[in-house]
């Protein structure tokens, strides 16, 4: 059963990324949704059932909207080709559908709830792998999208991602808002420089994957339980602190690279007010990343923690973490190559 589900998730995403026809893309997205539902409901708990129901309803609505948009475009232009989305109404409807699919603001309400009802591994899957298909479709139609549609969506996502994350004590919800903020950065630039938008989302995935795996191996689900990780695994704690700073986009870490490129492109296209707003709004996200980092660092020896240490099981994720951590922290060296 696990093999079938894994194959379903991989094949469906590959179907969407290699699709040329809107119906093939729709079919891939539907298969993807059906494949991930058993993964969310794996825990026999009302929260996971609720999460799966919310996920199913939002994804089904988004799929219906996507199908309606592509049908309308085919009716008007006679083409089912993904890259030929020439009808303006179809284009707006398609952006709405894909925004809902990946959980960017203002259609983000399902994401924190679904992640809170899932395990950390499932959360990682939803925030990384599940974003590939809708981002690919957005990338393929990017030449038909006007930046004045995507720019407000992106700015709103950065605002919501920062504002929503500040108040969270649950790590999964905090990471959901972090995901919304990173999607915002991608959305703002995808119509101007799609390659940089793709670079941004790939780097976000490279940073969040080792972070989630380290959370899983230390059984941390709330900010309070994170205070006990230092005594349990000092090296993992230092890496987590660096990953948080990288996610916040502080130089010279990897997370800074795409943000700099995005701001550079926006200024080049005379969108300096939008670039300034994004830079200021990213301080909201920086607040909760720094708070989490402070909690990790504040209990280092000789300071003692007031929390009880959890019984921790250690899943063997260290190979993946070891490979991805250097990429997630130190790719500032490729910045000159990206800028040229």
PDB file of N, CA, C and O in Angstrom, residues 9-52:
ATOM      1  N   UNK A   9       1.925   9.465  -5.776  1.00  0.00           N
ATOM      2  CA  UNK A   9       2.338  10.856  -5.522  1.00  0.00           C
ATOM      3  C   UNK A   9       3.416  11.291  -6.525  1.00  0.00           C
ATOM      4  O   UNK A   9       3.347  12.383  -7.090  1.00  0.00           O
ATOM      5  N   UNK A  10       4.393  10.410  -6.761  1.00  0.00           N
ATOM      6  CA  UNK A  10       5.495  10.762  -7.680  1.00  0.00           C
ATOM      7  C   UNK A  10       4.997  10.852  -9.121  1.00  0.00           C
ATOM      8  O   UNK A  10       5.239  11.841  -9.820  1.00  0.00           O
ATOM      9  N   UNK A  11       4.262   9.812  -9.570  1.00  0.00           N
ATOM     10  CA  UNK A  11       3.793   9.778 -10.972  1.00  0.00           C
ATOM     11  C   UNK A  11       2.848  10.938 -11.272  1.00  0.00           C
ATOM     12  O   UNK A  11       2.931  11.568 -12.331  1.00  0.00           O
ATOM     13  N   UNK A  12       1.945  11.246 -10.306  1.00  0.00           N
ATOM     14  CA  UNK A  12       0.978  12.333 -10.548  1.00  0.00           C
ATOM     15  C   UNK A  12       1.686  13.679 -10.717  1.00  0.00           C
ATOM     16  O   UNK A  12       1.346  14.457 -11.602  1.00  0.00           O
ATOM     17  N   UNK A  13       2.697  13.927  -9.880  1.00  0.00           N
ATOM     18  CA  UNK A  13       3.447  15.192  -9.995  1.00  0.00           C
ATOM     19  C   UNK A  13       4.204  15.247 -11.317  1.00  0.00           C
ATOM     20  O   UNK A  13       4.219  16.283 -11.994  1.00  0.00           O
ATOM     21  N   UNK A  14       4.818  14.121 -11.696  1.00  0.00           N
ATOM     22  CA  UNK A  14       5.550  14.068 -12.971  1.00  0.00           C
ATOM     23  C   UNK A  14       4.607  14.234 -14.161  1.00  0.00           C
ATOM     24  O   UNK A  14       4.975  14.822 -15.177  1.00  0.00           O
ATOM     25  N   UNK A  15       3.373  13.715 -14.021  1.00  0.00           N
ATOM     26  CA  UNK A  15       2.357  13.873 -15.081  1.00  0.00           C
ATOM     27  C   UNK A  15       2.065  15.356 -15.299  1.00  0.00           C
ATOM     28  O   UNK A  15       2.007  15.832 -16.429  1.00  0.00           O
ATOM     29  N   UNK A  16       1.880  16.092 -14.189  1.00  0.00           N
ATOM     30  CA  UNK A  16       1.578  17.531 -14.298  1.00  0.00           C
ATOM     31  C   UNK A  16       2.769  18.291 -14.888  1.00  0.00           C
ATOM     32  O   UNK A  16       2.604  19.115 -15.784  1.00  0.00           O
ATOM     33  N   UNK A  17       3.974  17.990 -14.396  1.00  0.00           N
ATOM     34  CA  UNK A  17       5.149  18.741 -14.856  1.00  0.00           C
ATOM     35  C   UNK A  17       5.480  18.482 -16.327  1.00  0.00           C
ATOM     36  O   UNK A  17       6.071  19.323 -16.990  1.00  0.00           O
ATOM     37  N   UNK A  18       5.093  17.298 -16.843  1.00  0.00           N
ATOM     38  CA  UNK A  18       5.401  16.993 -18.244  1.00  0.00           C
ATOM     39  C   UNK A  18       4.189  17.168 -19.157  1.00  0.00           C
ATOM     40  O   UNK A  18       4.250  16.874 -20.351  1.00  0.00           O
ATOM     41  N   UNK A  19       3.068  17.656 -18.600  1.00  0.00           N
ATOM     42  CA  UNK A  19       1.833  17.784 -19.383  1.00  0.00           C
ATOM     43  C   UNK A  19       1.898  18.945 -20.367  1.00  0.00           C
ATOM     44  O   UNK A  19       2.555  19.959 -20.123  1.00  0.00           O
ATOM     45  N   UNK A  20       1.191  18.770 -21.481  1.00  0.00           N
ATOM     46  CA  UNK A  20       1.071  19.815 -22.491  1.00  0.00           C
ATOM     47  C   UNK A  20      -0.378  20.235 -22.662  1.00  0.00           C
ATOM     48  O   UNK A  20      -0.672  21.304 -23.179  1.00  0.00           O
ATOM     49  N   UNK A  21      -1.270  19.369 -22.211  1.00  0.00           N
ATOM     50  CA  UNK A  21      -2.710  19.508 -22.386  1.00  0.00           C
ATOM     51  C   UNK A  21      -3.325  19.773 -21.019  1.00  0.00           C
ATOM     52  O   UNK A  21      -2.946  19.139 -20.031  1.00  0.00           O
ATOM     53  N   UNK A  22      -4.293  20.691 -20.953  1.00  0.00           N
ATOM     54  CA  UNK A  22      -4.905  21.029 -19.668  1.00  0.00           C
ATOM     55  C   UNK A  22      -5.570  19.838 -18.988  1.00  0.00           C
ATOM     56  O   UNK A  22      -5.523  19.712 -17.764  1.00  0.00           O
ATOM     57  N   UNK A  23      -6.176  18.953 -19.752  1.00  0.00           N
ATOM     58  CA  UNK A  23      -6.860  17.796 -19.149  1.00  0.00           C
ATOM     59  C   UNK A  23      -5.866  16.830 -18.509  1.00  0.00           C
ATOM     60  O   UNK A  23      -6.154  16.228 -17.474  1.00  0.00           O
ATOM     61  N   UNK A  24      -4.705  16.678 -19.143  1.00  0.00           N
ATOM     62  CA  UNK A  24      -3.652  15.814 -18.568  1.00  0.00           C
ATOM     63  C   UNK A  24      -3.172  16.403 -17.249  1.00  0.00           C
ATOM     64  O   UNK A  24      -2.980  15.675 -16.265  1.00  0.00           O
ATOM     65  N   UNK A  25      -2.985  17.720 -17.223  1.00  0.00           N
ATOM     66  CA  UNK A  25      -2.548  18.402 -15.993  1.00  0.00           C
ATOM     67  C   UNK A  25      -3.599  18.239 -14.899  1.00  0.00           C
ATOM     68  O   UNK A  25      -3.272  17.945 -13.746  1.00  0.00           O
ATOM     69  N   UNK A  26      -4.858  18.408 -15.264  1.00  0.00           N
ATOM     70  CA  UNK A  26      -5.969  18.252 -14.304  1.00  0.00           C
ATOM     71  C   UNK A  26      -6.004  16.832 -13.755  1.00  0.00           C
ATOM     72  O   UNK A  26      -6.169  16.628 -12.548  1.00  0.00           O
ATOM     73  N   UNK A  27      -5.824  15.860 -14.639  1.00  0.00           N
ATOM     74  CA  UNK A  27      -5.825  14.445 -14.238  1.00  0.00           C
ATOM     75  C   UNK A  27      -4.694  14.169 -13.242  1.00  0.00           C
ATOM     76  O   UNK A  27      -4.891  13.495 -12.226  1.00  0.00           O
ATOM     77  N   UNK A  28      -3.515  14.729 -13.534  1.00  0.00           N
ATOM     78  CA  UNK A  28      -2.361  14.562 -12.644  1.00  0.00           C
ATOM     79  C   UNK A  28      -2.620  15.162 -11.269  1.00  0.00           C
ATOM     80  O   UNK A  28      -2.296  14.547 -10.241  1.00  0.00           O
ATOM     81  N   UNK A  29      -3.229  16.351 -11.234  1.00  0.00           N
ATOM     82  CA  UNK A  29      -3.539  17.011  -9.958  1.00  0.00           C
ATOM     83  C   UNK A  29      -4.561  16.214  -9.144  1.00  0.00           C
ATOM     84  O   UNK A  29      -4.451  16.104  -7.921  1.00  0.00           O
ATOM     85  N   UNK A  30      -5.557  15.636  -9.837  1.00  0.00           N
ATOM     86  CA  UNK A  30      -6.567  14.819  -9.145  1.00  0.00           C
ATOM     87  C   UNK A  30      -5.943  13.558  -8.557  1.00  0.00           C
ATOM     88  O   UNK A  30      -6.211  13.196  -7.408  1.00  0.00           O
ATOM     89  N   UNK A  31      -5.095  12.913  -9.345  1.00  0.00           N
ATOM     90  CA  UNK A  31      -4.406  11.696  -8.875  1.00  0.00           C
ATOM     91  C   UNK A  31      -3.508  12.030  -7.680  1.00  0.00           C
ATOM     92  O   UNK A  31      -3.430  11.271  -6.709  1.00  0.00           O
ATOM     93  N   UNK A  32      -2.864  13.184  -7.740  1.00  0.00           N
ATOM     94  CA  UNK A  32      -2.006  13.650  -6.662  1.00  0.00           C
ATOM     95  C   UNK A  32      -2.794  13.837  -5.366  1.00  0.00           C
ATOM     96  O   UNK A  32      -2.364  13.410  -4.291  1.00  0.00           O
ATOM     97  N   UNK A  33      -3.981  14.442  -5.491  1.00  0.00           N
ATOM     98  CA  UNK A  33      -4.823  14.676  -4.315  1.00  0.00           C
ATOM     99  C   UNK A  33      -5.297  13.355  -3.704  1.00  0.00           C
ATOM    100  O   UNK A  33      -5.230  13.156  -2.491  1.00  0.00           O
ATOM    101  N   UNK A  34      -5.728  12.427  -4.562  1.00  0.00           N
ATOM    102  CA  UNK A  34      -6.220  11.134  -4.079  1.00  0.00           C
ATOM    103  C   UNK A  34      -5.090  10.344  -3.408  1.00  0.00           C
ATOM    104  O   UNK A  34      -5.299   9.657  -2.411  1.00  0.00           O
ATOM    105  N   UNK A  35      -3.863  10.486  -3.944  1.00  0.00           N
ATOM    106  CA  UNK A  35      -2.719   9.746  -3.390  1.00  0.00           C
ATOM    107  C   UNK A  35      -2.314  10.246  -2.008  1.00  0.00           C
ATOM    108  O   UNK A  35      -1.874   9.473  -1.164  1.00  0.00           O
ATOM    109  N   UNK A  36      -2.451  11.550  -1.781  1.00  0.00           N
ATOM    110  CA  UNK A  36      -1.964  12.105  -0.503  1.00  0.00           C
ATOM    111  C   UNK A  36      -2.986  11.977   0.631  1.00  0.00           C
ATOM    112  O   UNK A  36      -2.607  12.005   1.804  1.00  0.00           O
ATOM    113  N   UNK A  37      -4.266  11.809   0.301  1.00  0.00           N
ATOM    114  CA  UNK A  37      -5.282  11.704   1.360  1.00  0.00           C
ATOM    115  C   UNK A  37      -5.023  10.565   2.352  1.00  0.00           C
ATOM    116  O   UNK A  37      -5.123  10.772   3.562  1.00  0.00           O
ATOM    117  N   UNK A  38      -4.658   9.334   1.888  1.00  0.00           N
ATOM    118  CA  UNK A  38      -4.361   8.278   2.858  1.00  0.00           C
ATOM    119  C   UNK A  38      -3.150   8.606   3.748  1.00  0.00           C
ATOM    120  O   UNK A  38      -3.081   8.180   4.892  1.00  0.00           O
ATOM    121  N   UNK A  39      -2.208   9.397   3.199  1.00  0.00           N
ATOM    122  CA  UNK A  39      -1.016   9.781   3.978  1.00  0.00           C
ATOM    123  C   UNK A  39      -1.424  10.701   5.131  1.00  0.00           C
ATOM    124  O   UNK A  39      -0.939  10.563   6.259  1.00  0.00           O
ATOM    125  N   UNK A  40      -2.354  11.643   4.856  1.00  0.00           N
ATOM    126  CA  UNK A  40      -2.819  12.562   5.903  1.00  0.00           C
ATOM    127  C   UNK A  40      -3.637  11.816   6.959  1.00  0.00           C
ATOM    128  O   UNK A  40      -3.501  12.055   8.156  1.00  0.00           O
ATOM    129  N   UNK A  41      -4.480  10.867   6.525  1.00  0.00           N
ATOM    130  CA  UNK A  41      -5.364  10.150   7.466  1.00  0.00           C
ATOM    131  C   UNK A  41      -4.692   8.929   8.109  1.00  0.00           C
ATOM    132  O   UNK A  41      -5.359   8.127   8.739  1.00  0.00           O
ATOM    133  N   UNK A  42      -3.375   8.790   7.938  1.00  0.00           N
ATOM    134  CA  UNK A  42      -2.651   7.637   8.489  1.00  0.00           C
ATOM    135  C   UNK A  42      -2.838   7.531  10.006  1.00  0.00           C
ATOM    136  O   UNK A  42      -3.039   6.456  10.539  1.00  0.00           O
ATOM    137  N   UNK A  43      -2.751   8.671  10.706  1.00  0.00           N
ATOM    138  CA  UNK A  43      -3.008   8.655  12.144  1.00  0.00           C
ATOM    139  C   UNK A  43      -4.513   8.470  12.367  1.00  0.00           C
ATOM    140  O   UNK A  43      -5.308   9.196  11.789  1.00  0.00           O
ATOM    141  N   UNK A  44      -4.882   7.547  13.207  1.00  0.00           N
ATOM    142  CA  UNK A  44      -6.314   7.347  13.489  1.00  0.00           C
ATOM    143  C   UNK A  44      -6.737   8.332  14.569  1.00  0.00           C
ATOM    144  O   UNK A  44      -6.835   8.002  15.751  1.00  0.00           O
ATOM    145  N   UNK A  45      -6.949   9.568  14.131  1.00  0.00           N
ATOM    146  CA  UNK A  45      -7.267  10.636  15.081  1.00  0.00           C
ATOM    147  C   UNK A  45      -8.234  11.614  14.421  1.00  0.00           C
ATOM    148  O   UNK A  45      -8.112  11.877  13.222  1.00  0.00           O
ATOM    149  N   UNK A  46      -9.185  12.179  15.178  1.00  0.00           N
ATOM    150  CA  UNK A  46     -10.137  13.129  14.573  1.00  0.00           C
ATOM    151  C   UNK A  46      -9.457  14.321  13.892  1.00  0.00           C
ATOM    152  O   UNK A  46      -9.940  14.807  12.874  1.00  0.00           O
ATOM    153  N   UNK A  47      -8.310  14.801  14.454  1.00  0.00           N
ATOM    154  CA  UNK A  47      -7.616  15.940  13.858  1.00  0.00           C
ATOM    155  C   UNK A  47      -7.120  15.640  12.445  1.00  0.00           C
ATOM    156  O   UNK A  47      -7.197  16.467  11.547  1.00  0.00           O
ATOM    157  N   UNK A  48      -6.574  14.418  12.250  1.00  0.00           N
ATOM    158  CA  UNK A  48      -6.056  14.058  10.924  1.00  0.00           C
ATOM    159  C   UNK A  48      -7.206  13.847   9.927  1.00  0.00           C
ATOM    160  O   UNK A  48      -7.073  14.184   8.748  1.00  0.00           O
ATOM    161  N   UNK A  49      -8.339  13.307  10.411  1.00  0.00           N
ATOM    162  CA  UNK A  49      -9.520  13.142   9.537  1.00  0.00           C
ATOM    163  C   UNK A  49     -10.036  14.511   9.105  1.00  0.00           C
ATOM    164  O   UNK A  49     -10.369  14.729   7.941  1.00  0.00           O
ATOM    165  N   UNK A  50     -10.073  15.441  10.059  1.00  0.00           N
ATOM    166  CA  UNK A  50     -10.510  16.811   9.774  1.00  0.00           C
ATOM    167  C   UNK A  50      -9.555  17.475   8.770  1.00  0.00           C
ATOM    168  O   UNK A  50      -9.996  18.130   7.824  1.00  0.00           O
ATOM    169  N   UNK A  51      -8.257  17.260   8.971  1.00  0.00           N
ATOM    170  CA  UNK A  51      -7.238  17.834   8.068  1.00  0.00           C
ATOM    171  C   UNK A  51      -7.422  17.300   6.653  1.00  0.00           C
ATOM    172  O   UNK A  51      -7.381  18.058   5.680  1.00  0.00           O
ATOM    173  N   UNK A  52      -7.640  15.974   6.533  1.00  0.00           N
ATOM    174  CA  UNK A  52      -7.826  15.350   5.214  1.00  0.00           C
ATOM    175  C   UNK A  52      -9.092  15.879   4.532  1.00  0.00           C
ATOM    176  O   UNK A  52      -9.097  16.124   3.320  1.00  0.00           O
TER     177      UNK A  52
END
